[in-house]
CSV table of C-alpha atoms and ligand atoms in Angstrom, one decimal:
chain,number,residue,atom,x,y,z
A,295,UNK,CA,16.4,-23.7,-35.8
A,296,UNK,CA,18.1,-20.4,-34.3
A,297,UNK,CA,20.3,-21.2,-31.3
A,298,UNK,CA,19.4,-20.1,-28.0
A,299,UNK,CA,20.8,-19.7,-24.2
A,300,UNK,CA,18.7,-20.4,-21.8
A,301,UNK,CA,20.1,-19.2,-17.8
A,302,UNK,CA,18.1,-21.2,-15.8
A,303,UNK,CA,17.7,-21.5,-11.9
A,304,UNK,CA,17.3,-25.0,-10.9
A,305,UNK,CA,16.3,-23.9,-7.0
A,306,UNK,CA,18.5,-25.5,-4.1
A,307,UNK,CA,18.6,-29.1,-4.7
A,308,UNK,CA,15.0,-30.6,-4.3
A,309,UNK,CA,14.2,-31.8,-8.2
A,310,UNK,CA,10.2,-30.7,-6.7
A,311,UNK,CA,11.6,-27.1,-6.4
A,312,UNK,CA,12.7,-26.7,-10.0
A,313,UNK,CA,10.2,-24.4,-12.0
A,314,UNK,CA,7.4,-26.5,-15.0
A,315,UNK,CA,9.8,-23.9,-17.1
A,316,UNK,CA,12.5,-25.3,-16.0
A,317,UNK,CA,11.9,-28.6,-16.5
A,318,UNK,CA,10.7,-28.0,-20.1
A,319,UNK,CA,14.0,-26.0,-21.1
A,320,UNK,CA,16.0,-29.0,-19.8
A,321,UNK,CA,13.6,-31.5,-20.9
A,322,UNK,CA,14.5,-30.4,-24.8
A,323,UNK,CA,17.9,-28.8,-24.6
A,324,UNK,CA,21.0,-30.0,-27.0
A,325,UNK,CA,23.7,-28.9,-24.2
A,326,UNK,CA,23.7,-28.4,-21.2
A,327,UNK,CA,26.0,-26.7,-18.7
A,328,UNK,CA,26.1,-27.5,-14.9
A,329,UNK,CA,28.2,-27.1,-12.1
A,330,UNK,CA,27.5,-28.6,-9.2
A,331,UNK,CA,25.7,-26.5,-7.0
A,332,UNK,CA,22.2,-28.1,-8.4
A,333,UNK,CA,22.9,-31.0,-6.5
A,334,UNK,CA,23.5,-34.6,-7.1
A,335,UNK,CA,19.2,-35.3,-7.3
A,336,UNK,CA,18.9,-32.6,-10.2
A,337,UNK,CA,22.6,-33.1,-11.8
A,338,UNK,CA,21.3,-37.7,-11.7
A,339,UNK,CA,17.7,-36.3,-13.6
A,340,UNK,CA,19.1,-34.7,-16.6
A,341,UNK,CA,18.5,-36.5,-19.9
A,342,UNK,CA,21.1,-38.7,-21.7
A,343,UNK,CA,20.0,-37.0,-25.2
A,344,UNK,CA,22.0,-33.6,-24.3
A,345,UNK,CA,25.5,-33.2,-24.2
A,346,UNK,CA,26.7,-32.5,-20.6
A,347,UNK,CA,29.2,-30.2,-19.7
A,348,UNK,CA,30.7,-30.0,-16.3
A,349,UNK,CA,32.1,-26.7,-15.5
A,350,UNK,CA,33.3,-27.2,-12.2
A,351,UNK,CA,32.8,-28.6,-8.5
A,352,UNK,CA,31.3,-25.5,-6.9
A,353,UNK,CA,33.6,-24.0,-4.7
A,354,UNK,CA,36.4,-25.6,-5.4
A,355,UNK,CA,39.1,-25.3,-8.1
A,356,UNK,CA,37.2,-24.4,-11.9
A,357,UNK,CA,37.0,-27.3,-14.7
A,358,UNK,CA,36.2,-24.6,-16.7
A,359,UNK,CA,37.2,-20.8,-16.3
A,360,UNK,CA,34.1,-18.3,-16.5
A,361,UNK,CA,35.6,-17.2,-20.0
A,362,UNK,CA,35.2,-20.2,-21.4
A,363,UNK,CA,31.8,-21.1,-19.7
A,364,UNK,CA,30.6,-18.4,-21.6
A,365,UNK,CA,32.6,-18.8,-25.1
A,366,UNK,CA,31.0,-22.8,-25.3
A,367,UNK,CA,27.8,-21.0,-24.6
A,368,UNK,CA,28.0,-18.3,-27.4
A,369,UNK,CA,30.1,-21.2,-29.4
A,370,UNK,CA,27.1,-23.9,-29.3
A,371,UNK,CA,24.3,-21.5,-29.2
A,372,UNK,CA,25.9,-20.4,-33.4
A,373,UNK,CA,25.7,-24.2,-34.2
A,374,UNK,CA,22.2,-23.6,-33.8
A,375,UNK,CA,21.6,-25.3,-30.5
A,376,UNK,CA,19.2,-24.9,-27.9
A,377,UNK,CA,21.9,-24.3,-24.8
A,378,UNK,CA,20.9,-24.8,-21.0
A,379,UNK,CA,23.3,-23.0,-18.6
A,380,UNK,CA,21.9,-25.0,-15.6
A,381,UNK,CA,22.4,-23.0,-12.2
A,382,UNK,CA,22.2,-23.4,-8.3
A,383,UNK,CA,19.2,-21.3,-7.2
A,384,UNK,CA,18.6,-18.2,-8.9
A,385,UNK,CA,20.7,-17.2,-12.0
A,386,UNK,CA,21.0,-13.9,-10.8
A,387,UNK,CA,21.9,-13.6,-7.4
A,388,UNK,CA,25.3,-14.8,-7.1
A,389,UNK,CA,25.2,-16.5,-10.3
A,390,UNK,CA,27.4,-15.0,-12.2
A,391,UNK,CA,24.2,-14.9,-15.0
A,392,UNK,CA,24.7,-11.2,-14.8
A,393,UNK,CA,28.0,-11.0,-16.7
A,394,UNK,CA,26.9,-14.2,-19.1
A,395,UNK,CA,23.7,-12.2,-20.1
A,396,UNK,CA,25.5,-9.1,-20.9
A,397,UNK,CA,28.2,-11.7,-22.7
A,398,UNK,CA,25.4,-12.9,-24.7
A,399,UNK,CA,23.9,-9.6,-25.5
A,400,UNK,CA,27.4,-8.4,-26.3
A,401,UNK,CA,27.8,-11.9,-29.4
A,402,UNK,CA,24.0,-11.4,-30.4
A,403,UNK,CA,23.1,-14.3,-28.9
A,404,UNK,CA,19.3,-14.7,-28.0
A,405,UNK,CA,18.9,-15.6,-24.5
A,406,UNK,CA,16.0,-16.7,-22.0
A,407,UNK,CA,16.3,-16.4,-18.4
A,408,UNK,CA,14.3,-18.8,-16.6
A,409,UNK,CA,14.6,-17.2,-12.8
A,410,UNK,CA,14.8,-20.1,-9.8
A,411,UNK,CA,14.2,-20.7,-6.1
A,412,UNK,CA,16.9,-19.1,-4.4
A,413,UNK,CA,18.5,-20.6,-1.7
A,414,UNK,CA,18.7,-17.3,0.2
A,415,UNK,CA,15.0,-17.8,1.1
A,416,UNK,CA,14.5,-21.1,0.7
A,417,UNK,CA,17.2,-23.1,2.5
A,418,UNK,CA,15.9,-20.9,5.7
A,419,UNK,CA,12.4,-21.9,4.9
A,420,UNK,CA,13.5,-26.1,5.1
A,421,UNK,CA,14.2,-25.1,8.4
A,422,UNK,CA,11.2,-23.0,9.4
A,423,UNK,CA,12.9,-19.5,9.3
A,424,UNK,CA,11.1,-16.8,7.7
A,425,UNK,CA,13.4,-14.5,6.4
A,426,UNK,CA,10.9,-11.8,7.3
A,427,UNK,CA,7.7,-11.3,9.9
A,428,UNK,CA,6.3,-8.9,11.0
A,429,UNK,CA,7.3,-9.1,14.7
A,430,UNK,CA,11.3,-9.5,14.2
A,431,UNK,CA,12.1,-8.4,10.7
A,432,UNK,CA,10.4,-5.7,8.3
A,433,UNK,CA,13.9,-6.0,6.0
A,434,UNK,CA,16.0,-8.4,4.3
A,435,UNK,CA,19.5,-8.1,3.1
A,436,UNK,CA,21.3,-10.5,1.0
A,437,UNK,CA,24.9,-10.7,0.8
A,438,UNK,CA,28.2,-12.1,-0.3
A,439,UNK,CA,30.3,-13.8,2.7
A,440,UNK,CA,32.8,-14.5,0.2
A,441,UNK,CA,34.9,-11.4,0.3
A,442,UNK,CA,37.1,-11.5,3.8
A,443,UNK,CA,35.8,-8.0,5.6
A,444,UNK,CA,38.8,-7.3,7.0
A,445,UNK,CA,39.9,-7.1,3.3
A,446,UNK,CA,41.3,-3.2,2.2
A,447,UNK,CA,39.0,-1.9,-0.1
A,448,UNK,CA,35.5,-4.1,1.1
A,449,UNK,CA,32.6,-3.8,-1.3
A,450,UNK,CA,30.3,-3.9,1.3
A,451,UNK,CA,29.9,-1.3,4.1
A,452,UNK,CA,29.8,-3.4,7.3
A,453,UNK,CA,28.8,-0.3,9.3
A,454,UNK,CA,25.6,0.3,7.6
A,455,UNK,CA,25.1,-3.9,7.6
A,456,UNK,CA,25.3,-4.0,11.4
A,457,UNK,CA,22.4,-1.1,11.9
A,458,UNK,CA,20.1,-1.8,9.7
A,459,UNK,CA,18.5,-4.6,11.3
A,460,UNK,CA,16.1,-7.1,9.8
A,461,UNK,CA,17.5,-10.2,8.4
A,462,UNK,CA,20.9,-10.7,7.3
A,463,UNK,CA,21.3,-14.1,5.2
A,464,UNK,CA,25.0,-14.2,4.1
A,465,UNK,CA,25.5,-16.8,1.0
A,466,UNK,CA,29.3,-18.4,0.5
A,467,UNK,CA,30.1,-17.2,3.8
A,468,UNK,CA,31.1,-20.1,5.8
A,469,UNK,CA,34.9,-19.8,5.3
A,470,UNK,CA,34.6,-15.8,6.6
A,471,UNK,CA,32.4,-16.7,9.6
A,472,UNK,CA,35.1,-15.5,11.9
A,473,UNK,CA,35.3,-12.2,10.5
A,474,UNK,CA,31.8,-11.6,9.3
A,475,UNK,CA,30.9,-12.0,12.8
A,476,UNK,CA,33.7,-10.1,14.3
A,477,UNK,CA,33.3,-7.0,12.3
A,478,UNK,CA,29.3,-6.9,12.6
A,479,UNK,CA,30.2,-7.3,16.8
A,480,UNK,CA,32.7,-4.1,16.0
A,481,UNK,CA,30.4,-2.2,14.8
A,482,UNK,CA,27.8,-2.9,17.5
A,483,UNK,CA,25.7,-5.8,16.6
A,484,UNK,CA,24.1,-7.3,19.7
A,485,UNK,CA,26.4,-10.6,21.0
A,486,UNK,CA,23.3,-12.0,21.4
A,487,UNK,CA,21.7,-11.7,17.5
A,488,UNK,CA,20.8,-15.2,17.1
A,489,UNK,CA,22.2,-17.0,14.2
A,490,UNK,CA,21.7,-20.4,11.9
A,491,UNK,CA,23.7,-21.5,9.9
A,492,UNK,CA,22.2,-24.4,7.2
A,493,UNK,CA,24.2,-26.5,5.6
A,494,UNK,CA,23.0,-28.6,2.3
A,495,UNK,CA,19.5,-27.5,2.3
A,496,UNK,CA,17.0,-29.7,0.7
A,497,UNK,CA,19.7,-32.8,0.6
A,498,UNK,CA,19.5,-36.2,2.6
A,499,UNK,CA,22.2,-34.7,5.1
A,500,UNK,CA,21.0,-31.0,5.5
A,501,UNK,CA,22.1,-29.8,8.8
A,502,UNK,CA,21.5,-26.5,11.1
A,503,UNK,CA,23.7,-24.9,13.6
A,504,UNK,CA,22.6,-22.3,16.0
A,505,UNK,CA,24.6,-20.5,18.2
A,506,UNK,CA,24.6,-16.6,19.1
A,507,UNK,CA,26.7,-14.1,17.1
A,508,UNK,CA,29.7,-13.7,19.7
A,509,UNK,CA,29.4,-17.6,19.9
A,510,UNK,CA,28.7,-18.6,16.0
A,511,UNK,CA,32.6,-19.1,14.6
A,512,UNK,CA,34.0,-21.4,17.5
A,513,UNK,CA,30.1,-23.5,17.2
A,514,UNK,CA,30.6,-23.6,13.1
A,515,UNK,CA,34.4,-24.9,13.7
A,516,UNK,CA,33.4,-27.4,16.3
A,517,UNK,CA,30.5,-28.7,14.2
A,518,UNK,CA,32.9,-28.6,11.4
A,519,UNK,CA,30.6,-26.7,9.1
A,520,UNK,CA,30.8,-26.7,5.2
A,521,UNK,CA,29.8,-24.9,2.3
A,522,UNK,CA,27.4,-25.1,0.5
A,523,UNK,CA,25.6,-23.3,3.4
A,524,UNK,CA,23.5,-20.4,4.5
A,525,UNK,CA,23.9,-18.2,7.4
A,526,UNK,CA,21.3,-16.2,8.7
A,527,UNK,CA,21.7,-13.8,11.1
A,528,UNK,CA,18.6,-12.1,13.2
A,529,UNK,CA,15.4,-12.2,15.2
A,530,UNK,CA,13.6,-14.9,13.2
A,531,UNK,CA,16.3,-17.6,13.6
A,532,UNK,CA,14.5,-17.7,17.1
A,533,UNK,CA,11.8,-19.3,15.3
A,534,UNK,CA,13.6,-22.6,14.3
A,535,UNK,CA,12.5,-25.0,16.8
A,536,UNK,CA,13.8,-28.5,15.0
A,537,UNK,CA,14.2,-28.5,11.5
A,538,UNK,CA,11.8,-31.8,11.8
A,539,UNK,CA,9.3,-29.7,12.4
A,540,UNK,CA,9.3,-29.0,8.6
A,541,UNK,CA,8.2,-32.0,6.4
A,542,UNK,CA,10.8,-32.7,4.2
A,543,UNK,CA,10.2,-36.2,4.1
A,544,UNK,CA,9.6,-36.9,0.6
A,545,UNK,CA,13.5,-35.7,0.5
A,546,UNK,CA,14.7,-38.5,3.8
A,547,UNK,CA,14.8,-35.7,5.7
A,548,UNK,CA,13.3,-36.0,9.0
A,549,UNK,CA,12.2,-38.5,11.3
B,789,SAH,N1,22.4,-18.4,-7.3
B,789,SAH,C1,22.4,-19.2,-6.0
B,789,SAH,C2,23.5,-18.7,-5.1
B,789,SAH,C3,24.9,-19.0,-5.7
B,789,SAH,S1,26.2,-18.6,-4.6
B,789,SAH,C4,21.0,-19.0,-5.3
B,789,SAH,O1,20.2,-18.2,-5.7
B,789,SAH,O2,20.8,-19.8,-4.4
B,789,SAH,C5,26.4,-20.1,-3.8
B,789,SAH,C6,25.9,-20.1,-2.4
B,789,SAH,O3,24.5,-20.3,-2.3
B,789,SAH,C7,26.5,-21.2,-1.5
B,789,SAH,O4,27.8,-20.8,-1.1
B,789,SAH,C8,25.5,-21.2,-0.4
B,789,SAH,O5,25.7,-20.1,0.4
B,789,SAH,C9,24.2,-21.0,-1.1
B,789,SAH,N2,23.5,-22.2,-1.5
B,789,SAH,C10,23.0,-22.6,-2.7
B,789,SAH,N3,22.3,-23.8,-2.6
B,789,SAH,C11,22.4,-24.2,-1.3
B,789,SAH,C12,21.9,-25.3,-0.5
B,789,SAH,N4,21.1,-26.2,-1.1
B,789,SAH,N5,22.1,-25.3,0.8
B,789,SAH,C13,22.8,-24.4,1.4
B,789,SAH,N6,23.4,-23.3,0.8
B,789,SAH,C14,23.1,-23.2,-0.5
């Protein structure tokens, strides 16, 4: 049989929010590639038939450099086997599947994309946050925390971020809190902008801090908040109540 990469979202943690694609993909792959941003649930689940290879703890120092992520993909995938690359989310928004696609492409190597629940939405949703409604936010903008905005040269223009209102859900952003916030203040984002910031969505010990912008940095230090998290920042965050309003229970989440 032809050999075959197969990006694949695997949602934010819950093994329910994992596509029937999914499932199947994983269900008959030879190798598999995971880091750990699937979560311990989904990482536990994945059969003993396929070899497993760990790239790396999320966030933390590589196993496995993205160059050779993607050379055991192209590697395997010649030997004729069917290759899961097994991803938190989404493969494509933050994923890095962008640059192993076009790596793919580039060897020849057929690939299948199998897209995922992204945590941008759904780690918002545990917690009863629509990332848009029609009373507080007609736009939502997704974006990268990870890149310090004080930083020379800033990808993102911070100016335009501030005004254009909506929803702003930041993903790897909890080590930049600080200077997210500051620089949104700077450029005239309401002090008051309410904010949430969820930690471990969909896992037994998901948590949610709330605090307003000009108050959200010395609230996320205090609660000692952690990646992996989400930050939202906007009018619908005023419509978390309690995340135990949400029935997670099937999870242990909740009362
Ligand atoms: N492709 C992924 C995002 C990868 S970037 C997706 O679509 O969800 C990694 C970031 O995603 C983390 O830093 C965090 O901001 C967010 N994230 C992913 N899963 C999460 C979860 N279960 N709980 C909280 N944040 C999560």
């Amino acid at each position: 049989m032809e050999g075959k990469v197969f990006l694949v979202g695997a949602g934010p943690g819950d093994p329910g929010l994992l596509t029937v694609r999914a499932c199947a993909v994983i269900a008959s792959a030879d190798v598999i590639l995971y880091d750990q941003l699937p979560g311990p649930e989904i990482l536990a689940s994945l059969p003993q038939s396929a070899e497993q290879i760990d790239c790396g703890k999320y966030g933390q120092s590589h196993i496995l450099e993205q160059d050779s992520i993607e050379a055991l993909m192209v590697e395997r995938a010649r030997a004729g086997k069917q290759v899961v690359r097994l991803k938190g989310g989404d493969p494509f928004l933050f994923g890095r599947g962008g640059e192993e696609l076009e790596t793919l492409r580039a060897h020849g190597v057929p690939v299948e994309v199998v897209p995922g629940v992204t945590s941008a939405i759904a780690v918002p949703a545990a917690v009863g946050i629509p990332v848009t409604h029609r009373r507080y936010a007609s736009v939502v903008t997704i974006i990268t925390g990870h890149e310090d905005p004080d930083k020379e040269g800033s990808s993102l223009d911070w100016a335009a971020l501030a005004k254009v209102g909506g929803t702003l859900v930041v993903l790897m952003g909890v080590g930049n809190i600080g200077e997210i916030a500051r620089v949104l203040l700077s450029h005239g984002k309401p002090p008051s902008t309410p904010v949430a910031i969820i930690e471990r969505g969909y896992r037994k010990d998901q948590r949610v801090t709330t605090a307003p912008l000009n108050l959200i940095a010395t609230r996320a230090s205090e609660e000692g908040v952690k990646p992996p998290a989400v930050i939202v920042i906007g009018g619908v965050v005023d419509l978390y109540t309690q995340s135990d309003t949400i029935d997670l229970a099937h999870l242990g989440i909740g009362p």
